[in-house]
């Protein structure tokens, strides 16, 4: 697929703004999950700004494509993209983790327009996505369901119940993306519980697999197009990503799975992203 | 006439199968839970989930989020494996998923304690948004299953494997989720029961009658929301209560009634239920005897309750 540079550059710029939102949100809340938000955000940007059929002015539009962020702790990334897309306002982002705020700690369909699944407990999103996909099939709708999983999340056994079921039912409207950043909560995935050849595990269950660089906009768009081209069963994109991507001291650093930046770190991070701190 | 409440679930699903949004989910136990009749009639709206209960509950949640009315069933005990999925994926977002746990209670018999869920009512009752039901016969199981379509949130219904007397034939109109059914009038003591112990409570009431004691009997098929209006009215008449259930005395019908009465009209209450222990292999009747939850135990509990009332 040939992508004109302008489109790629536009998406990269949206992602850059989202990264700044992620830093500001977690900094303001003095809590939250920046690492996995930064690793997923390029993919979310491509999905929301290039692929998903959604209506920010009608978030509950029944025939929308669904996006299930199964790794729901990476909510700052989700809220950032929802704000950039116009589902929520930029000032809503200030309600992240604040009592009564629409941006709950973990993404929640009852609280935030544009969120399709109440997450927070890992290992649930793919199963829920299967339900959405079966519903679309029964409705004879063209809509698709996209599910994003973390790599640590794959250690939950019930994920593999879902992997089996989605293939058994040949859900051609179901697309999965694994954010393979190599880090989970306490430490690196390979320290916590090695999973060896993750693409082979999916293909062992009968899924077509495509491995991409989850920070290369061209490759992401190609991957999405590839997943869309598979209509006779589910497809999975394994995206190699860097946890904390875009902020040097967060990159590949397990400490920033669930820790907010300090004042100085916020300033440095924004500067690295090309914001002077006052911008945004 | 005898029938099993699980058959009522199967019937109920067929009755509502004309609604194209009704979907059925199975985890390799459709023959047992009786969802198989729906599957045979509507294969395209039946989702086989293999032996994967956690996945099943969340597929149901996803379907509900898209406007479908999913009915997911397996043995009561195996729904418990997916408790956290039910809690976080169904109850928390208040999605109208209807869970049927069949083969509940010690009454399920010779499969032994691994299959005898005696805590399901307690755990599901503790979840916000959940409606919890345990019908006593096939007629009420069918009606309540059909009425699930009127609920805006999730529900759990326990059904039983083995046949018990049919209680509600020709009285379907009295059945309503959240409303207890007064099966027999009485003024000395109220026997409030659910599931397989409803017919036992009717037997107990007859025995008590012979002993000159007037017992009323209520089928409290809905444990949550509890019919507190009926409870309050009855307690004014009888002044003491016995609850009877094939379930732990902790947290089920007895727990629910105790919680309510202790904050409204504290009257003597005797709870007939499984006393914080597991069952074992045995025939249904043998289990009720072993666990002291049979007719004779209800009779004794009624006498104790009346004695306590008279003492105070
Ligand atoms: C069932 C469950 N167990 C534990 C947690 C706590 N937890 C939150 S995030 C996380 C690590 C997730 O790692 P991964 O899936 O790789 O996500 P990412 O690296 O993208 O942040 C853990 C263990 C949880 N949310 N859910
Ligand atoms: Mg990870």
Short mmCIF file of N, CA and C in Angstrom, two decimals, chain A residues 59-131:
data_model
loop_
_atom_site.label_atom_id
_atom_site.label_comp_id
_atom_site.label_asym_id
_atom_site.label_seq_id
_atom_site.Cartn_x
_atom_site.Cartn_y
_atom_site.Cartn_z
N UNK A 59 -21.97 8.75 19.56
CA UNK A 59 -21.06 7.69 20.02
C UNK A 59 -21.73 6.32 20.13
N UNK A 60 -23.05 6.29 20.36
CA UNK A 60 -23.75 5.01 20.50
C UNK A 60 -24.34 4.51 19.20
N UNK A 61 -23.99 5.13 18.10
CA UNK A 61 -24.45 4.66 16.79
C UNK A 61 -24.35 3.14 16.73
N UNK A 62 -25.47 2.43 16.60
CA UNK A 62 -25.42 0.97 16.73
C UNK A 62 -24.53 0.29 15.70
N UNK A 63 -24.40 0.87 14.52
CA UNK A 63 -23.65 0.18 13.47
C UNK A 63 -22.19 0.62 13.38
N UNK A 64 -21.69 1.23 14.46
CA UNK A 64 -20.28 1.64 14.45
C UNK A 64 -19.37 0.42 14.53
N UNK A 65 -18.14 0.58 14.05
CA UNK A 65 -17.11 -0.41 14.35
C UNK A 65 -16.84 -0.34 15.84
N UNK A 66 -16.46 -1.48 16.41
CA UNK A 66 -16.14 -1.49 17.84
C UNK A 66 -14.63 -1.53 18.02
N UNK A 67 -14.18 -0.79 19.03
CA UNK A 67 -12.78 -0.93 19.44
C UNK A 67 -12.75 -1.29 20.92
N UNK A 68 -12.15 -2.43 21.20
CA UNK A 68 -12.11 -2.95 22.56
C UNK A 68 -10.68 -2.84 23.07
N UNK A 69 -10.46 -1.91 23.98
CA UNK A 69 -9.13 -1.81 24.59
C UNK A 69 -9.11 -2.76 25.79
N UNK A 70 -8.66 -3.97 25.52
CA UNK A 70 -8.68 -4.97 26.59
C UNK A 70 -7.68 -4.61 27.68
N UNK A 71 -6.55 -4.04 27.29
CA UNK A 71 -5.57 -3.59 28.29
C UNK A 71 -6.02 -2.21 28.78
N UNK A 72 -7.12 -2.24 29.54
CA UNK A 72 -7.85 -1.01 29.85
C UNK A 72 -7.14 -0.06 30.79
N UNK A 73 -6.02 -0.51 31.38
CA UNK A 73 -5.23 0.41 32.20
C UNK A 73 -4.58 1.48 31.33
N UNK A 74 -4.36 1.15 30.06
CA UNK A 74 -3.72 2.12 29.16
C UNK A 74 -4.76 3.13 28.67
N UNK A 75 -5.58 3.57 29.60
CA UNK A 75 -6.69 4.46 29.29
C UNK A 75 -6.26 5.87 28.87
N UNK A 76 -5.15 6.40 29.39
CA UNK A 76 -4.78 7.74 28.92
C UNK A 76 -4.63 7.79 27.40
N UNK A 77 -4.11 6.72 26.81
CA UNK A 77 -4.01 6.66 25.36
C UNK A 77 -5.39 6.72 24.71
N UNK A 78 -6.32 5.98 25.29
CA UNK A 78 -7.69 5.95 24.75
C UNK A 78 -8.35 7.32 24.87
N UNK A 79 -8.23 7.94 26.05
CA UNK A 79 -8.87 9.24 26.24
C UNK A 79 -8.24 10.29 25.33
N UNK A 80 -6.93 10.18 25.15
CA UNK A 80 -6.26 11.15 24.29
C UNK A 80 -6.81 11.07 22.87
N UNK A 81 -6.98 9.84 22.39
CA UNK A 81 -7.44 9.72 21.01
C UNK A 81 -8.92 10.10 20.91
N UNK A 82 -9.69 9.80 21.94
CA UNK A 82 -11.11 10.20 21.92
C UNK A 82 -11.24 11.72 21.92
N UNK A 83 -10.32 12.38 22.60
CA UNK A 83 -10.35 13.85 22.60
C UNK A 83 -9.93 14.38 21.23
N UNK A 84 -8.90 13.80 20.67
CA UNK A 84 -8.44 14.26 19.35
C UNK A 84 -9.50 14.00 18.28
N UNK A 85 -10.29 12.96 18.50
CA UNK A 85 -11.31 12.58 17.52
C UNK A 85 -12.61 13.35 17.74
N UNK A 86 -12.74 13.96 18.91
CA UNK A 86 -13.93 14.77 19.16
C UNK A 86 -15.05 14.08 19.93
N UNK A 87 -14.78 12.89 20.47
CA UNK A 87 -15.79 12.23 21.31
C UNK A 87 -15.93 12.95 22.65
N UNK A 88 -14.81 13.39 23.17
CA UNK A 88 -14.80 14.13 24.43
C UNK A 88 -13.98 15.40 24.21
N UNK A 89 -14.05 16.30 25.18
CA UNK A 89 -13.32 17.55 25.00
C UNK A 89 -11.93 17.44 25.62
N UNK A 90 -11.09 18.39 25.24
CA UNK A 90 -9.76 18.39 25.85
C UNK A 90 -9.85 18.63 27.36
N UNK A 91 -10.84 19.40 27.78
CA UNK A 91 -10.92 19.62 29.22
C UNK A 91 -11.42 18.37 29.96
N UNK A 92 -12.15 17.49 29.25
CA UNK A 92 -12.54 16.23 29.89
C UNK A 92 -11.31 15.44 30.35
N UNK A 93 -10.22 15.63 29.62
CA UNK A 93 -9.01 14.87 29.97
C UNK A 93 -8.56 15.20 31.39
N UNK A 94 -8.93 16.38 31.85
CA UNK A 94 -8.53 16.78 33.21
C UNK A 94 -9.28 15.99 34.27
N UNK A 95 -10.33 15.28 33.84
CA UNK A 95 -11.11 14.51 34.83
C UNK A 95 -10.56 13.11 35.03
N UNK A 96 -9.45 12.81 34.37
CA UNK A 96 -8.85 11.47 34.51
C UNK A 96 -8.55 11.16 35.98
N UNK A 97 -9.18 10.12 36.47
CA UNK A 97 -8.99 9.63 37.85
C UNK A 97 -9.51 10.60 38.92
N UNK A 98 -10.31 11.58 38.51
CA UNK A 98 -10.87 12.53 39.48
C UNK A 98 -12.30 12.10 39.80
N UNK A 99 -12.67 12.20 41.06
CA UNK A 99 -14.01 11.79 41.49
C UNK A 99 -15.09 12.42 40.62
N UNK A 100 -15.96 11.56 40.08
CA UNK A 100 -17.05 12.04 39.25
C UNK A 100 -16.65 12.31 37.81
N UNK A 101 -15.38 12.23 37.50
CA UNK A 101 -14.90 12.54 36.15
C UNK A 101 -15.26 11.47 35.15
N UNK A 102 -15.43 11.86 33.90
CA UNK A 102 -15.84 10.86 32.90
C UNK A 102 -14.67 9.99 32.47
N UNK A 103 -13.45 10.41 32.78
CA UNK A 103 -12.29 9.60 32.41
C UNK A 103 -11.84 8.77 33.61
N UNK A 104 -12.46 7.61 33.74
CA UNK A 104 -12.18 6.73 34.87
C UNK A 104 -10.76 6.15 34.76
N UNK A 105 -10.27 5.63 35.86
CA UNK A 105 -8.91 5.07 35.87
C UNK A 105 -8.70 4.02 34.79
N UNK A 106 -9.66 3.15 34.64
CA UNK A 106 -9.63 2.18 33.56
C UNK A 106 -10.82 2.45 32.64
N UNK A 107 -10.65 2.23 31.35
CA UNK A 107 -11.71 2.60 30.41
C UNK A 107 -13.03 1.94 30.78
N UNK A 108 -14.11 2.70 30.67
CA UNK A 108 -15.40 2.22 31.14
C UNK A 108 -16.50 2.73 30.21
N UNK A 109 -17.22 1.78 29.61
CA UNK A 109 -18.26 2.13 28.63
C UNK A 109 -19.42 2.90 29.24
N UNK A 110 -19.57 2.82 30.56
CA UNK A 110 -20.68 3.53 31.19
C UNK A 110 -20.32 4.98 31.51
N UNK A 111 -19.06 5.31 31.37
CA UNK A 111 -18.63 6.65 31.78
C UNK A 111 -18.19 7.54 30.63
N UNK A 112 -17.62 6.94 29.60
CA UNK A 112 -16.97 7.75 28.58
C UNK A 112 -17.58 7.51 27.21
N UNK A 113 -18.10 8.56 26.56
CA UNK A 113 -18.60 8.37 25.20
C UNK A 113 -17.47 7.87 24.30
N UNK A 114 -17.78 6.87 23.50
CA UNK A 114 -16.76 6.33 22.59
C UNK A 114 -16.05 5.11 23.12
N UNK A 115 -16.25 4.79 24.38
CA UNK A 115 -15.63 3.57 24.93
C UNK A 115 -16.64 2.43 24.81
N UNK A 116 -16.19 1.33 24.22
CA UNK A 116 -17.11 0.23 23.92
C UNK A 116 -17.04 -0.92 24.92
N UNK A 117 -16.15 -0.84 25.88
CA UNK A 117 -15.96 -1.99 26.79
C UNK A 117 -15.42 -1.48 28.11
N UNK A 118 -15.98 -2.03 29.20
CA UNK A 118 -15.48 -1.68 30.53
C UNK A 118 -14.35 -2.62 30.90
N UNK A 119 -13.15 -2.11 30.87
CA UNK A 119 -11.99 -2.97 31.08
C UNK A 119 -11.39 -2.72 32.47
N UNK A 120 -10.19 -3.18 32.66
CA UNK A 120 -9.53 -3.04 33.95
C UNK A 120 -9.05 -4.38 34.46
N UNK A 121 -9.80 -5.40 34.13
CA UNK A 121 -9.39 -6.76 34.48
C UNK A 121 -8.88 -7.41 33.20
N UNK A 122 -7.62 -7.77 33.20
CA UNK A 122 -7.01 -8.25 31.96
C UNK A 122 -7.56 -9.61 31.54
N UNK A 123 -7.52 -9.84 30.24
CA UNK A 123 -7.91 -11.14 29.72
C UNK A 123 -9.37 -11.23 29.32
N UNK A 124 -10.07 -10.12 29.31
CA UNK A 124 -11.52 -10.17 29.05
C UNK A 124 -11.93 -9.63 27.69
N UNK A 125 -11.13 -8.77 27.12
CA UNK A 125 -11.59 -8.01 25.95
C UNK A 125 -11.83 -8.85 24.71
N UNK A 126 -11.01 -9.86 24.50
CA UNK A 126 -11.19 -10.63 23.27
C UNK A 126 -12.51 -11.39 23.32
N UNK A 127 -12.83 -11.95 24.47
CA UNK A 127 -14.10 -12.67 24.60
C UNK A 127 -15.27 -11.72 24.31
N UNK A 128 -15.21 -10.54 24.91
CA UNK A 128 -16.26 -9.54 24.69
C UNK A 128 -16.33 -9.17 23.21
N UNK A 129 -15.18 -9.02 22.60
CA UNK A 129 -15.12 -8.69 21.17
C UNK A 129 -15.76 -9.77 20.31
N UNK A 130 -15.60 -11.01 20.73
CA UNK A 130 -16.25 -12.10 20.00
C UNK A 130 -17.76 -11.90 20.03
N UNK A 131 -18.26 -11.52 21.20
CA UNK A 131 -19.70 -11.26 21.29
C UNK A 131 -20.13 -10.16 20.34
#
